[in-house]
Amino acid sequence: MTFICSWWRQVTDPPHQKPAYAMVYVVTALTGLVTLMVPPKSIEGAIGPILMLLIGALWCAGGVLAFVTLFSRWWWLERLSLAVAALGTVLYGSVVAMLHVQAEGSRLTQLGIVILSLLLYLVRWISIRQWSYAPPDKE
């Protein structure tokens, strides 16, 4: 019970922010893992297996590291993790945009979801950008 109380005290205002971002980071890491294990053929066919592995690895590394640092004071490391995950998302989004222009059919729905995920990373980055370490009142 002490562990749970200690963990809950780390949650900043608003109280749902860190647990919500924890879920975002878990989904990011799991998406990377799935991408490494079973890459999407339409994307892999356009860029090749090496770049597809890079995108999956960026999502895995960014998601895991962001999750690990979320409840720490190391905001500089969480920002780095966000940048790593965002780089994977930008690469993926670039391929989706390229396929929208070059291939048959619309990829705008995929592109919209990619942009939403980038905006989510950006919101978190903006909220922790001022300090390298969490101030004592935000621990």
XYZ file of C-alpha atoms in Angstrom:
139
model
C 0.000 0.000 0.000
C 2.923 2.340 0.718
C 4.205 1.843 -2.829
C 0.810 2.719 -4.306
C 0.510 5.847 -2.148
C 4.038 6.889 -3.069
C 3.346 6.328 -6.759
C 0.067 8.274 -6.605
C 1.797 11.260 -4.957
C 4.016 11.504 -8.037
C 1.030 12.194 -10.243
C 0.988 15.893 -11.050
C -1.941 18.206 -11.653
C -4.138 17.366 -13.413
C -4.221 13.996 -11.670
C -4.788 11.965 -14.822
C -1.845 13.358 -16.812
C 0.979 10.943 -15.982
C -1.125 7.758 -16.068
C -2.547 8.858 -19.431
C 0.941 9.466 -20.808
C 2.039 6.119 -19.376
C -0.615 4.496 -21.568
C 0.573 6.543 -24.571
C 4.131 5.349 -24.022
C 3.059 1.711 -23.594
C 1.091 1.887 -26.853
C 4.104 3.497 -28.556
C 6.435 0.723 -27.385
C 3.967 -2.035 -28.271
C 3.412 -0.518 -31.717
C 7.163 -0.584 -32.222
C 7.342 -4.202 -31.100
C 4.533 -5.246 -33.444
C 6.195 -3.306 -36.254
C 9.438 -5.181 -35.653
C 7.707 -8.554 -35.512
C 5.102 -8.131 -38.273
C 5.848 -5.018 -40.331
C 3.065 -3.542 -42.472
C 3.717 -4.851 -45.968
C 2.494 -1.743 -47.812
C 4.933 0.470 -45.915
C 7.785 -2.043 -45.892
C 7.359 -2.557 -49.633
C 7.758 1.170 -50.217
C 10.841 1.746 -48.032
C 12.414 -1.674 -47.522
C 12.912 -3.847 -44.447
C 15.853 -1.917 -42.973
C 13.997 1.400 -42.703
C 10.918 -0.428 -41.425
C 13.055 -1.977 -38.693
C 14.427 1.477 -37.880
C 10.925 2.895 -37.461
C 9.915 0.000 -35.202
C 13.100 0.334 -33.162
C 12.585 4.099 -32.730
C 9.052 3.516 -31.440
C 10.192 0.721 -29.114
C 13.114 2.669 -27.702
C 11.205 5.939 -27.430
C 8.167 4.331 -25.786
C 10.102 2.225 -23.291
C 12.486 5.014 -22.295
C 9.676 7.570 -22.018
C 7.675 5.184 -19.836
C 10.656 4.509 -17.572
C 11.435 8.213 -17.154
C 7.817 9.415 -16.862
C 7.668 8.990 -13.093
C 11.220 10.189 -12.525
C 12.599 13.710 -12.251
C 14.627 13.293 -15.472
C 12.550 15.395 -17.805
C 15.516 15.895 -20.153
C 15.561 12.148 -20.770
C 11.806 12.002 -21.274
C 12.116 14.818 -23.833
C 14.833 12.845 -25.628
C 12.552 9.792 -25.595
C 9.731 11.849 -27.067
C 12.057 13.014 -29.838
C 13.052 9.414 -30.614
C 9.427 8.255 -30.798
C 8.469 11.342 -32.815
C 11.281 10.655 -35.302
C 9.858 7.190 -35.920
C 6.425 8.736 -36.390
C 7.727 11.389 -38.797
C 9.458 8.697 -40.880
C 6.295 6.608 -40.943
C 4.167 9.670 -41.769
C 6.497 10.620 -44.606
C 6.043 7.213 -46.189
C 2.269 7.422 -45.741
C 2.241 10.868 -47.392
C 4.414 9.586 -50.230
C 2.090 6.630 -50.786
C -0.913 8.930 -50.769
C 0.594 10.886 -53.639
C 2.094 7.980 -55.591
C -0.195 5.011 -54.991
C -3.845 4.410 -55.645
C -6.330 5.219 -52.890
C -6.394 7.632 -50.001
C -4.003 7.561 -47.060
C -5.407 10.704 -45.442
C -6.950 8.809 -42.524
C -3.580 7.261 -41.682
C -1.890 10.619 -42.077
C -4.412 12.219 -39.727
C -3.685 9.641 -37.025
C 0.058 10.154 -37.503
C -0.381 13.910 -37.035
C -2.527 13.352 -33.927
C 0.179 11.195 -32.365
C 2.834 13.794 -33.150
C 0.686 16.465 -31.527
C 0.313 14.303 -28.416
C 4.096 14.001 -28.133
C 4.398 17.754 -28.693
C 1.915 18.590 -25.923
C 3.910 16.529 -23.418
C 7.208 18.000 -24.631
C 5.851 21.539 -24.210
C 4.614 20.790 -20.691
C 8.083 19.636 -19.523
C 10.370 21.771 -21.695
C 11.246 24.384 -19.075
C 13.376 22.231 -16.807
C 15.926 19.464 -17.189
C 14.666 17.939 -13.940
C 11.188 18.086 -12.443
C 10.866 20.862 -9.879
C 10.274 19.561 -6.334
C 6.578 20.476 -6.449
C 6.141 18.386 -9.649
C 7.882 15.178 -8.503
